[in-house]
Coordinates of C-alpha atoms and ligand atoms in Angstrom, one line a residue:
M1 CA 1.0 21.9 -2.3
E2 CA 3.3 22.0 0.8
Y3 CA 3.0 19.3 3.4
Q4 CA 4.3 19.4 7.0
H5 CA 5.0 15.7 7.4
L6 CA 5.1 14.3 3.9
L7 CA 7.2 14.7 0.8
Y8 CA 5.3 14.4 -2.5
Q9 CA 6.9 14.3 -5.8
V10 CA 6.0 13.0 -9.3
D11 CA 8.6 11.7 -11.7
K12 CA 8.3 9.5 -14.7
H13 CA 4.7 8.7 -14.0
I14 CA 5.4 7.7 -10.4
A15 CA 4.0 9.6 -7.4
Y16 CA 6.4 9.2 -4.5
I17 CA 4.8 9.7 -1.1
T18 CA 7.4 9.8 1.7
I19 CA 6.3 9.9 5.3
N20 CA 8.7 12.5 6.7
R21 CA 8.8 12.5 10.5
A22 CA 12.1 10.8 11.0
S23 CA 12.6 12.1 14.5
A24 CA 9.5 10.1 15.5
L25 CA 10.4 7.1 13.2
N26 CA 7.7 8.5 10.8
A27 CA 4.9 7.7 13.2
L28 CA 1.5 8.6 11.8
N29 CA 0.0 11.4 13.8
Q30 CA -3.4 12.8 12.7
Q31 CA -1.9 15.6 10.7
T32 CA 0.2 13.1 8.7
L33 CA -2.9 11.0 8.1
T34 CA -4.7 14.0 6.8
E35 CA -1.8 14.8 4.5
L36 CA -1.6 11.2 3.3
E37 CA -5.2 11.5 2.3
A38 CA -4.5 14.7 0.4
T39 CA -1.5 13.3 -1.5
L40 CA -3.4 10.2 -2.4
L41 CA -6.3 12.3 -3.8
E42 CA -3.8 14.4 -5.7
A43 CA -2.1 11.3 -7.2
K44 CA -5.5 9.9 -8.1
K45 CA -6.6 12.9 -10.1
D46 CA -3.2 13.6 -11.8
H47 CA -3.4 11.9 -15.3
D48 CA 0.4 11.9 -15.4
V49 CA 0.6 9.6 -12.4
K50 CA 0.3 5.9 -13.3
G51 CA 1.5 4.3 -10.1
I52 CA 2.4 5.3 -6.5
I53 CA 5.2 4.4 -4.1
I54 CA 4.8 4.9 -0.4
T55 CA 8.0 4.9 1.7
G56 CA 9.5 6.5 4.9
A57 CA 12.2 9.2 5.3
G58 CA 15.6 8.2 6.7
E59 CA 17.2 4.8 7.0
K60 CA 15.6 3.5 10.1
A61 CA 11.9 3.4 9.6
F62 CA 9.1 3.0 7.1
V63 CA 6.5 3.9 9.7
A64 CA 6.7 2.9 13.4
G65 CA 2.9 3.0 13.8
A66 CA 0.3 5.4 14.8
D67 CA 1.6 8.2 17.0
I68 CA 1.3 6.7 20.5
K69 CA 1.7 10.2 22.1
E70 CA -1.6 11.2 20.5
F71 CA -3.4 8.3 22.1
V72 CA -3.0 9.5 25.7
D73 CA -6.2 11.6 25.9
L74 CA -8.4 10.0 23.3
S75 CA -11.9 9.2 24.3
E76 CA -13.6 6.0 23.0
A77 CA -15.6 8.1 20.5
E78 CA -12.4 9.8 19.3
A79 CA -10.6 6.5 19.0
K80 CA -13.4 5.2 16.8
L81 CA -13.2 8.2 14.6
L82 CA -9.4 7.8 14.3
S83 CA -9.8 4.1 13.3
Q84 CA -12.5 5.0 10.8
K85 CA -10.4 7.7 9.2
G86 CA -7.5 5.2 8.7
H87 CA -9.9 2.6 7.4
Y88 CA -11.3 5.0 4.8
I89 CA -7.8 6.1 3.6
F90 CA -6.3 2.7 3.6
T91 CA -9.2 0.9 2.0
E92 CA -10.7 3.5 -0.4
L93 CA -7.6 5.5 -1.4
I94 CA -4.9 2.8 -1.3
E95 CA -6.3 -0.7 -1.6
Q96 CA -9.0 0.4 -4.0
S97 CA -6.7 2.7 -5.9
P98 CA -7.1 2.2 -9.7
K99 CA -3.4 2.8 -10.0
P100 CA -0.9 0.3 -8.5
V101 CA 0.4 1.3 -5.0
I102 CA 3.6 -0.3 -3.7
A103 CA 5.1 0.0 -0.2
A104 CA 8.9 0.4 -0.2
I105 CA 9.5 -0.7 3.4
N106 CA 12.9 0.8 4.3
G107 CA 13.0 -0.1 8.0
F108 CA 10.5 -0.5 10.9
A109 CA 7.0 -1.2 9.7
L110 CA 5.1 -1.5 12.9
G111 CA 1.4 -1.3 14.0
G112 CA -0.3 1.3 11.8
G113 CA 2.8 1.4 9.6
L114 CA 2.6 -2.3 8.8
E115 CA -1.2 -1.8 8.3
L116 CA -0.4 0.9 5.8
A117 CA 1.9 -1.4 3.9
L118 CA -0.7 -4.2 4.0
A119 CA -3.2 -1.9 2.3
C120 CA -0.8 -1.4 -0.6
H121 CA -1.0 -3.8 -3.6
M122 CA 2.6 -5.1 -3.0
R123 CA 5.3 -4.8 -0.4
F124 CA 9.1 -4.7 -1.1
A125 CA 11.4 -4.5 1.9
S126 CA 15.0 -3.7 2.6
A127 CA 16.9 -6.5 4.3
N128 CA 17.1 -4.5 7.6
A129 CA 13.3 -4.0 7.8
K130 CA 11.4 -5.2 10.9
L131 CA 7.7 -6.0 10.7
G132 CA 5.1 -6.3 13.4
L133 CA 1.8 -5.5 14.9
P134 CA 2.8 -4.7 18.5
E135 CA -0.6 -3.2 19.5
V136 CA -1.5 -5.8 22.2
S137 CA 1.6 -4.8 24.1
L138 CA -0.1 -1.4 24.4
G139 CA -3.4 -2.9 25.5
L140 CA -4.8 -2.3 22.0
L141 CA -5.4 -4.3 18.8
P142 CA -4.5 -3.3 15.2
G143 CA -7.0 -0.6 14.2
Y144 CA -6.2 0.2 10.6
G145 CA -7.4 -3.1 9.1
G146 CA -4.4 -5.2 10.2
T147 CA -6.5 -8.0 11.8
Q148 CA -8.2 -8.5 8.4
R149 CA -5.5 -7.9 5.9
L150 CA -2.7 -9.8 7.6
T151 CA -5.0 -12.8 8.0
Q152 CA -5.9 -12.6 4.3
L153 CA -2.2 -12.5 3.3
V154 CA -0.5 -15.0 5.6
G155 CA -3.4 -17.1 7.0
R156 CA -5.1 -17.2 10.4
G157 CA -2.4 -19.1 12.4
R158 CA 0.5 -16.9 11.3
A159 CA -1.5 -13.7 11.7
L160 CA -2.6 -14.6 15.2
Q161 CA 1.0 -15.5 16.1
M162 CA 2.2 -12.1 15.1
I163 CA -0.8 -10.2 16.6
L164 CA -0.9 -12.1 19.9
T165 CA 2.8 -12.3 20.6
A166 CA 3.4 -8.7 19.4
D167 CA 6.8 -10.0 18.2
L168 CA 8.6 -8.4 15.3
I169 CA 9.8 -10.5 12.4
S170 CA 12.6 -9.9 9.9
A171 CA 12.1 -9.0 6.3
E172 CA 13.3 -12.5 5.3
E173 CA 10.7 -14.1 7.6
G174 CA 8.1 -11.8 6.0
L175 CA 9.2 -13.1 2.6
R176 CA 8.9 -16.7 3.8
I177 CA 5.3 -16.3 5.0
G178 CA 4.1 -14.3 2.0
L179 CA 3.9 -10.9 3.7
I180 CA 6.7 -9.4 1.6
N181 CA 7.0 -9.7 -2.2
E182 CA 10.8 -9.3 -2.3
V183 CA 13.7 -8.5 0.0
L184 CA 16.5 -6.2 -1.3
D185 CA 19.6 -4.5 -0.1
A186 CA 18.6 -1.1 1.1
A187 CA 20.5 0.6 -1.8
D188 CA 18.6 -1.4 -4.4
L189 CA 15.1 -1.1 -2.9
M190 CA 13.8 2.0 -4.8
N191 CA 15.3 0.9 -8.1
R192 CA 13.6 -2.4 -7.9
V193 CA 10.2 -0.9 -7.0
E194 CA 10.5 1.5 -9.9
E195 CA 11.4 -1.3 -12.2
V196 CA 8.3 -3.3 -11.2
L197 CA 6.1 -0.2 -11.7
E198 CA 7.7 0.5 -15.1
R199 CA 6.9 -3.1 -16.1
I200 CA 3.3 -2.6 -15.1
F201 CA 3.2 0.7 -17.0
S202 CA 4.1 -1.2 -20.2
R203 CA 0.9 -3.2 -19.9
S204 CA -2.7 -2.0 -20.6
G205 CA -3.6 0.5 -17.9
T206 CA -7.3 -0.3 -18.3
A207 CA -6.6 -4.0 -17.9
V208 CA -4.4 -3.3 -14.8
T209 CA -7.1 -1.3 -13.1
A210 CA -9.7 -4.0 -13.8
A211 CA -7.4 -6.7 -12.5
I212 CA -6.8 -4.7 -9.2
D213 CA -10.5 -4.4 -8.7
A214 CA -11.2 -8.1 -9.4
V215 CA -8.4 -9.3 -7.0
N216 CA -9.7 -6.9 -4.4
A217 CA -13.2 -8.4 -4.7
S218 CA -11.9 -11.7 -3.5
N219 CA -11.8 -10.3 0.0
E220 CA -15.1 -8.5 0.0
Q221 CA -18.3 -9.8 1.4
T222 CA -20.5 -7.4 -0.6
R223 CA -19.3 -8.5 -4.0
D224 CA -18.9 -11.9 -5.6
G225 CA -15.3 -11.8 -6.8
Y226 CA -15.9 -14.4 -9.5
Q227 CA -18.7 -12.3 -10.9
V228 CA -16.6 -9.2 -10.8
E229 CA -13.9 -11.0 -12.8
I230 CA -16.4 -12.2 -15.4
N231 CA -17.8 -8.6 -15.8
H232 CA -14.4 -7.0 -16.1
F233 CA -13.3 -9.7 -18.6
A234 CA -16.2 -8.9 -20.8
E235 CA -15.9 -5.2 -20.5
L236 CA -12.3 -5.2 -21.6
F237 CA -13.2 -6.8 -24.9
V238 CA -14.6 -3.5 -26.1
T239 CA -11.5 -1.4 -25.2
R240 CA -9.0 0.0 -27.5
D241 CA -6.2 -1.6 -25.4
F242 CA -7.7 -5.0 -26.0
K243 CA -7.8 -4.5 -29.8
E244 CA -4.2 -3.1 -29.7
G245 CA -2.9 -6.0 -27.4
V246 CA -4.4 -8.7 -29.6
D247 CA -3.4 -7.1 -32.9
A248 CA 0.2 -6.7 -31.6
F249 CA 0.4 -10.3 -30.6
L250 CA -1.0 -11.5 -34.0
T251 CA 1.2 -9.2 -36.0
K252 CA 4.3 -10.1 -33.9
R253 CA 5.0 -6.6 -32.6
K254 CA 5.1 -4.8 -29.2
P255 CA 1.8 -3.3 -28.1
N256 CA 1.4 0.5 -27.9
F257 CA -1.0 1.1 -25.0
Ligands
HXC1 C1 5.2 8.0 18.7 C2 7.3 7.1 18.3 C3 6.7 5.9 17.8 C4 5.3 5.9 17.8 C5 8.8 5.7 17.8 N1 8.6 6.9 18.3 N2 7.7 5.1 17.5 N3 6.5 8.2 18.7 N4 4.6 6.9 18.2 N5 4.6 4.8 17.3 C6 9.6 7.9 18.7 C7 10.1 7.6 20.1 O1 9.3 8.0 21.1 C8 11.4 8.4 20.0 O2 11.1 9.8 20.3 C9 11.9 8.3 18.6 O3 10.7 7.9 17.9 C10 12.9 7.2 18.4 O4 12.4 6.0 18.9 P1 13.2 5.1 20.0 O5 12.2 4.3 20.7 O6 14.1 5.9 20.8 O7 14.0 4.2 19.0 P2 14.5 2.7 19.2 O8 15.0 2.5 20.6 O9 15.5 2.4 18.1 O10 13.3 1.8 19.1 C11 12.6 1.7 17.8 C12 11.2 1.0 18.0 C13 10.4 1.8 19.1 C14 11.4 -0.4 18.4 C15 10.5 1.1 16.7 O11 10.4 3.2 18.9 C16 9.0 1.3 19.3 O12 8.7 0.3 19.8 N6 8.1 2.2 18.9 C17 6.7 2.0 19.0 C18 6.2 0.9 18.0 C19 4.7 0.6 18.2 O13 4.3 0.2 19.3 N7 3.9 0.9 17.2 C20 2.5 0.6 17.2 C21 1.7 1.9 17.7 S1 0.0 1.6 17.9 P3 11.9 10.6 21.4 O14 11.1 11.9 21.4 O15 11.7 9.9 22.7 O16 13.3 10.7 20.9 C22 -0.6 1.6 16.3 C23 -2.1 1.5 16.2 C24 -2.6 1.7 14.8 O17 0.1 1.8 15.4 C25 -4.1 1.8 14.7 C26 -4.7 3.1 15.1 C27 -6.2 3.2 14.9

């Protein structure tokens, strides 16, 4: 399938989703959001895909936010629909993805762009990346889950400092406060993210999916995360991967998942 604002490619079990509107610093307009939804669904149903990397085209930006130019004529009802659409994609297709999703933050990750990265399971950033939720400087607040996910990740005080000041922070500062997993030279960013995914692919895919779900449950009000963990733990005991993993350990060989 051809996309207008995204590049989509699968290689060695990794689906690469590249937001490709470099002239607007990869800002997420509605068309891009729709295409993001389509690629995520494609990656989900493709049995060859075991993990997903989301990044931005060019050297300057991951995603500089929602497209502010599209905000100008939005009614209250339309703004609500936009926010809901982003919530659905970020929560159900990224955060709840059974396959690991990693953000490779190659530059500005601002507003909806940082919120996109926050929905991913991990965030790796190039040293030149700048992170922030500048919405209050536009008279708005983060509308793609940022008030919730940033708070969960870095705590209330640091989240409020970033959200209320609208100040940008460096990748190094992001690393220090737990927002970023690792900071890398720009040239090494993609290799490192691929390496992490390959490491995950060497583990039991069934167990990886169960672990993502159990960790996600820790932030949900409708499910008891401890109970989800107990249930998945028990369910994994009847899987082929479990038998293979334990047998490999006991017979001192590498597992073949
Ligand atoms: C639309 C954007 C954009 C955005 C950049 N551009 N960010 N267009 N929406 N979010 C466009 C600029 O208009 C410009 O286009 C081109 O990209 C290059 O940007 P410059 O500003 O010229 O670059 P620079 O001076 O280097 O500054 C980079 C920047 C700045 C600091 C990242 O662009 C910036 O502050 N952008 C806005 C960031 C932001 O506020 N994001 C949050 C949006 S609200 P032209 O055509 O002029 O060359 C949001 C809400 C999410 O995300 C929730 C929704 C429900």
